[in-house]
Amino acid sequence: MADDGFISLDGVEKVFEVRRRAGLLRRERHEVRAVDGISFRVARGEMVGYIGPNGAGKSTTIKMLTGILTPSGGRLRVAGIDPSRERTRLAHRIGVVFGQRTTLWWDLPLRDSYRLMHRMYRIPDRRYRENLDRCVELLDLGELLEVPVRQLSLGQRMRGDIAAALLHDPEVLYLDEPTIGLDVISKAKVRQFLKELNAERGTTVLLTTHDLTDIEQLCSRVMVIDHGRLMYDGSLAGLHEVGESERMLVVDLERELPPIVLQSADGGDQPALRAVKVEGPRQWLAFPAAASAAPLVARIAADYPLVDLSVREPDIEAVIARMYESAP
Amino acid sequence: MRLYAVVAAGGFRRYATYRTATVAGVFTNTVFGFIVAYTYIALWDERPQLGGYDTSQALTYVWLGQALLAAGARMGGGFESELVERIRTGDIAVDLYRPADLQLWWMAADLGRATFHLLGRGVAPMILGALAFDLALPGSFWTWPAFLLSVFLGIVVSFAVRYLVAMSAFWLLDGAGAMRMAMLAGLFFSGMLLPLNLFPGLLGEVARALPWSSLLQVPADVFLGKHAGWGLVEAYAFQAGWAVVLLGAGRLLQTGATRRVVVQGG
């Protein structure tokens, strides 16, 4: 099991059968391939972002990793355990936070939910107290312990949920949209905590999110999934190349002019840049991220009354959006 | 086991949080107790010894019915709406990955709730009823523990039925209709409207043999001393038998459901 990966998936599939009404009484069966042959490895202590549009198969993957869904095909192991076969044994070693759901007892103080975790995971008393103290300190829960969960704000509840998932020292933590709906400060708190958790305890973290800032700040590696398939697996920086990303040159001219047209320097058919937007004297010009901006600027300055300019680095969100669109 | 003790304690405290709701519940139970009590008085005045009860026994039956109503969750208000809702929204996913048994978990929670409802919603109406009317209270001290055991078994049966209903939501995707049907069946067949002993012929036979009679008819008869000696053992066996059968069925459905989990949403 040495470096086979702490989490390993080989051609994992999940096919749902959906029945659709096709007339008064007749129903048509058809298959939905939520996860369509995904393979990847995650090493112990890695922090990986798992992103994709709605319905891409992210949550389905997470559910298979926790064992609450059985794969229709392929091989899946977490810490050497087949999740769907030994769900309960695995449960002691993993922590799960579903951003849109809560494990906490709605009507009771936060502390009661933690007491429950204490018993459920059979955490030794001392460890429980240490872990609770640590979570309370780092997640700023001190004043919330005696407050019924229903009275907590979303950010407070989320921090409460994260603590609940960590009291039994899980080796791996799955976070399904942990920052959804949180304000900027709460997001920052959650991210900081996760960063420290990973650094100090070496907890493996698999994070699904729609907020790319989460990924940028936490994960060195990102996996993009769409239509149940892995579209990209690598560093965040590498995404730009794969996504044929573009940089944006924003120029302010002296007066309103028609969109700037520049032919390619080597005389080819491809224009060197294309005008994306024109607003009065300001123009947004996109060009390939790999191309150098300097010669373009020089040529524009030579031909047009240039007042000011700025270059914007490619927006990771735009890159991913383009990736989703280009998917079959 | 300590886990389920904590779950049960949590179930108890959850309901204990809502004091106003408890007071309102006691009020309702008491008002209904009075209404039904006067109706029964009129009825027994006309037909003494109806169903083998004299008037004070019939009145005791009324107040037991009110006292046990919330504990047996016969008007809803138990765990089932929450579980059905969790299945509908997909929150059940959270429950499933936990290292705990779903059925035991909810049973512990529901027993905690029932204990609270027995104390919070049962004792006060019973005392008020006993002050206002001449009730047939047990002559022997030992009737009390015998009665409580029967109440406990009844609550387990009630849980088992409601668990079955809730599990159906995995297939129906919305358990509201099934829950309403079970509630209506429970109200009638537990003997809440009239003691099941009153029903003649086949209807009576069937009503007394159905699991719901464990909820009120059986415990009330234990309280009134109608079951003694082997009769008491038989009554317990009847309740425990239904409990085992229904819990087993619930477990089967649970296994089937988790196997084909269509965890909705997310």
Coordinates of N, CA and C in Angstrom, one line a residue, chain A residues 16 59 63 66 68-69 87-88 91-92 96 98 100-103 105 107-109 112 115-117 119-121 150, chain B residues 2-3 6-7 10-11 13-14 17-18 86 89-91 93-94 96-100 105 258 261 263-266:
Chain A
F16 N -26.8 5.9 -12.2 CA -28.1 5.9 -11.6 C -29.2 5.5 -12.7
S59 N -20.3 15.5 -5.7 CA -20.9 15.0 -4.4 C -21.1 13.5 -4.5
K63 N -19.7 10.9 -1.9 CA -20.6 9.9 -1.2 C -20.0 8.5 -1.4
T66 N -17.2 8.0 1.1 CA -17.6 7.8 2.5 C -18.3 6.4 2.6
I68 N -21.4 5.7 1.4 CA -22.9 5.7 1.4 C -23.5 5.5 0.0
L69 N -22.6 5.5 -1.0 CA -23.0 5.1 -2.3 C -22.0 4.0 -2.8
R87 N -18.2 0.5 5.7 CA -18.6 1.8 5.9 C -18.3 2.2 7.4
T88 N -18.7 1.4 8.3 CA -18.6 1.7 9.7 C -17.1 1.8 10.2
A91 N -15.7 4.9 8.8 CA -16.2 6.1 9.4 C -15.4 6.6 10.6
H92 N -14.7 5.7 11.3 CA -13.9 6.1 12.4 C -12.6 6.8 11.9
V96 N -16.3 14.2 7.6 CA -17.1 14.7 6.5 C -17.8 16.0 6.9
F98 N -20.5 18.4 5.1 CA -21.4 18.8 3.9 C -21.8 20.2 4.2
Q100 N -23.9 22.1 3.0 CA -25.4 22.5 3.0 C -26.2 21.6 4.0
R101 N -25.5 20.7 4.7 CA -26.2 19.9 5.6 C -25.5 20.0 6.9
T102 N -26.2 19.6 8.0 CA -25.5 19.7 9.3 C -25.6 18.4 10.0
T103 N -24.5 18.1 10.8 CA -24.6 16.9 11.6 C -25.0 17.3 13.0
W105 N -27.0 18.8 16.3 CA -28.4 18.7 16.8 C -29.0 20.1 16.8
D107 N -31.8 21.5 17.9 CA -32.4 22.2 19.0 C -31.6 22.3 20.3
L108 N -30.4 21.7 20.2 CA -29.6 21.6 21.4 C -28.3 22.4 21.3
P109 N -27.7 22.7 22.5 CA -26.5 23.5 22.4 C -25.4 22.7 21.7
D112 N -23.7 19.6 23.2 CA -24.4 18.3 23.2 C -24.0 17.5 22.0
R115 N -20.7 16.0 22.6 CA -20.8 14.9 23.5 C -21.2 13.6 22.7
L116 N -22.1 13.8 21.8 CA -22.5 12.7 21.0 C -21.4 12.1 20.1
M117 N -20.6 13.0 19.6 CA -19.4 12.5 18.8 C -18.5 11.8 19.7
R119 N -19.1 9.9 22.1 CA -19.6 8.5 22.3 C -19.6 7.8 21.0
M120 N -20.0 8.4 19.9 CA -20.2 7.7 18.7 C -18.9 7.2 18.1
Y121 N -17.8 8.0 18.3 CA -16.5 7.6 17.8 C -15.7 7.0 18.9
R150 N -29.7 26.0 16.4 CA -30.6 26.8 15.6 C -30.4 28.3 15.7
Chain B
R2 N -23.5 3.3 25.2 CA -23.5 4.7 25.8 C -23.9 5.7 24.8
L3 N -23.5 5.4 23.5 CA -23.9 6.4 22.4 C -25.4 6.5 22.4
V6 N -26.7 8.6 25.1 CA -26.6 10.0 24.9 C -27.6 10.5 23.9
V7 N -27.9 9.7 22.9 CA -28.9 10.1 21.9 C -30.3 10.2 22.6
G10 N -30.4 13.2 24.6 CA -30.6 14.4 23.7 C -32.0 14.5 23.2
G11 N -32.7 13.4 22.9 CA -34.0 13.4 22.5 C -34.9 13.9 23.6
R13 N -34.0 16.0 26.0 CA -33.7 17.5 26.3 C -34.2 18.4 25.1
R14 N -34.2 17.8 23.9 CA -34.7 18.6 22.8 C -36.1 19.0 23.0
T17 N -36.7 21.5 25.8 CA -36.4 22.9 25.5 C -37.6 23.8 25.3
Y18 N -38.6 23.1 24.6 CA -39.8 23.9 24.2 C -40.9 23.9 25.3
R86 N -35.5 14.4 6.3 CA -34.1 14.1 6.0 C -33.9 13.2 4.8
T89 N -34.8 15.5 1.6 CA -33.8 16.5 1.3 C -32.4 15.9 1.0
G90 N -32.3 14.7 1.4 CA -30.9 14.1 1.2 C -30.0 14.2 2.5
D91 N -30.5 14.9 3.5 CA -29.7 15.0 4.7 C -29.4 13.7 5.3
A93 N -28.0 11.4 4.1 CA -26.6 11.1 3.8 C -25.7 11.2 5.0
V94 N -25.9 12.3 5.8 CA -25.1 12.6 6.9 C -25.3 11.5 8.0
L96 N -26.1 8.4 7.4 CA -25.6 7.1 6.9 C -24.1 6.9 7.0
Y97 N -23.4 7.9 7.0 CA -21.9 7.7 7.0 C -21.4 7.6 8.5
R98 N -22.3 7.9 9.4 CA -21.9 7.7 10.8 C -21.7 6.3 11.2
P99 N -20.8 6.1 12.2 CA -20.7 4.7 12.7 C -21.7 4.4 13.7
A100 N -23.0 4.5 13.3 CA -24.1 4.2 14.2 C -25.2 3.6 13.4
W105 N -30.5 4.4 16.5 CA -30.3 5.8 16.7 C -31.7 6.5 16.8
T258 N -31.0 1.4 2.2 CA -29.6 1.8 2.1 C -28.9 1.2 0.9
V261 N -29.8 3.3 -2.0 CA -30.0 4.7 -1.6 C -30.0 5.6 -2.8
V263 N -30.0 8.9 -2.6 CA -29.9 10.0 -1.7 C -30.2 11.2 -2.6
Q264 N -31.3 11.9 -2.3 CA -31.7 13.0 -3.2 C -30.9 14.2 -2.9
G265 N -30.8 15.0 -3.9 CA -30.2 16.3 -3.7 C -28.7 16.2 -3.6
G266 N -28.0 17.4 -3.6 CA -26.6 17.4 -3.5 C -25.9 16.9 -4.7

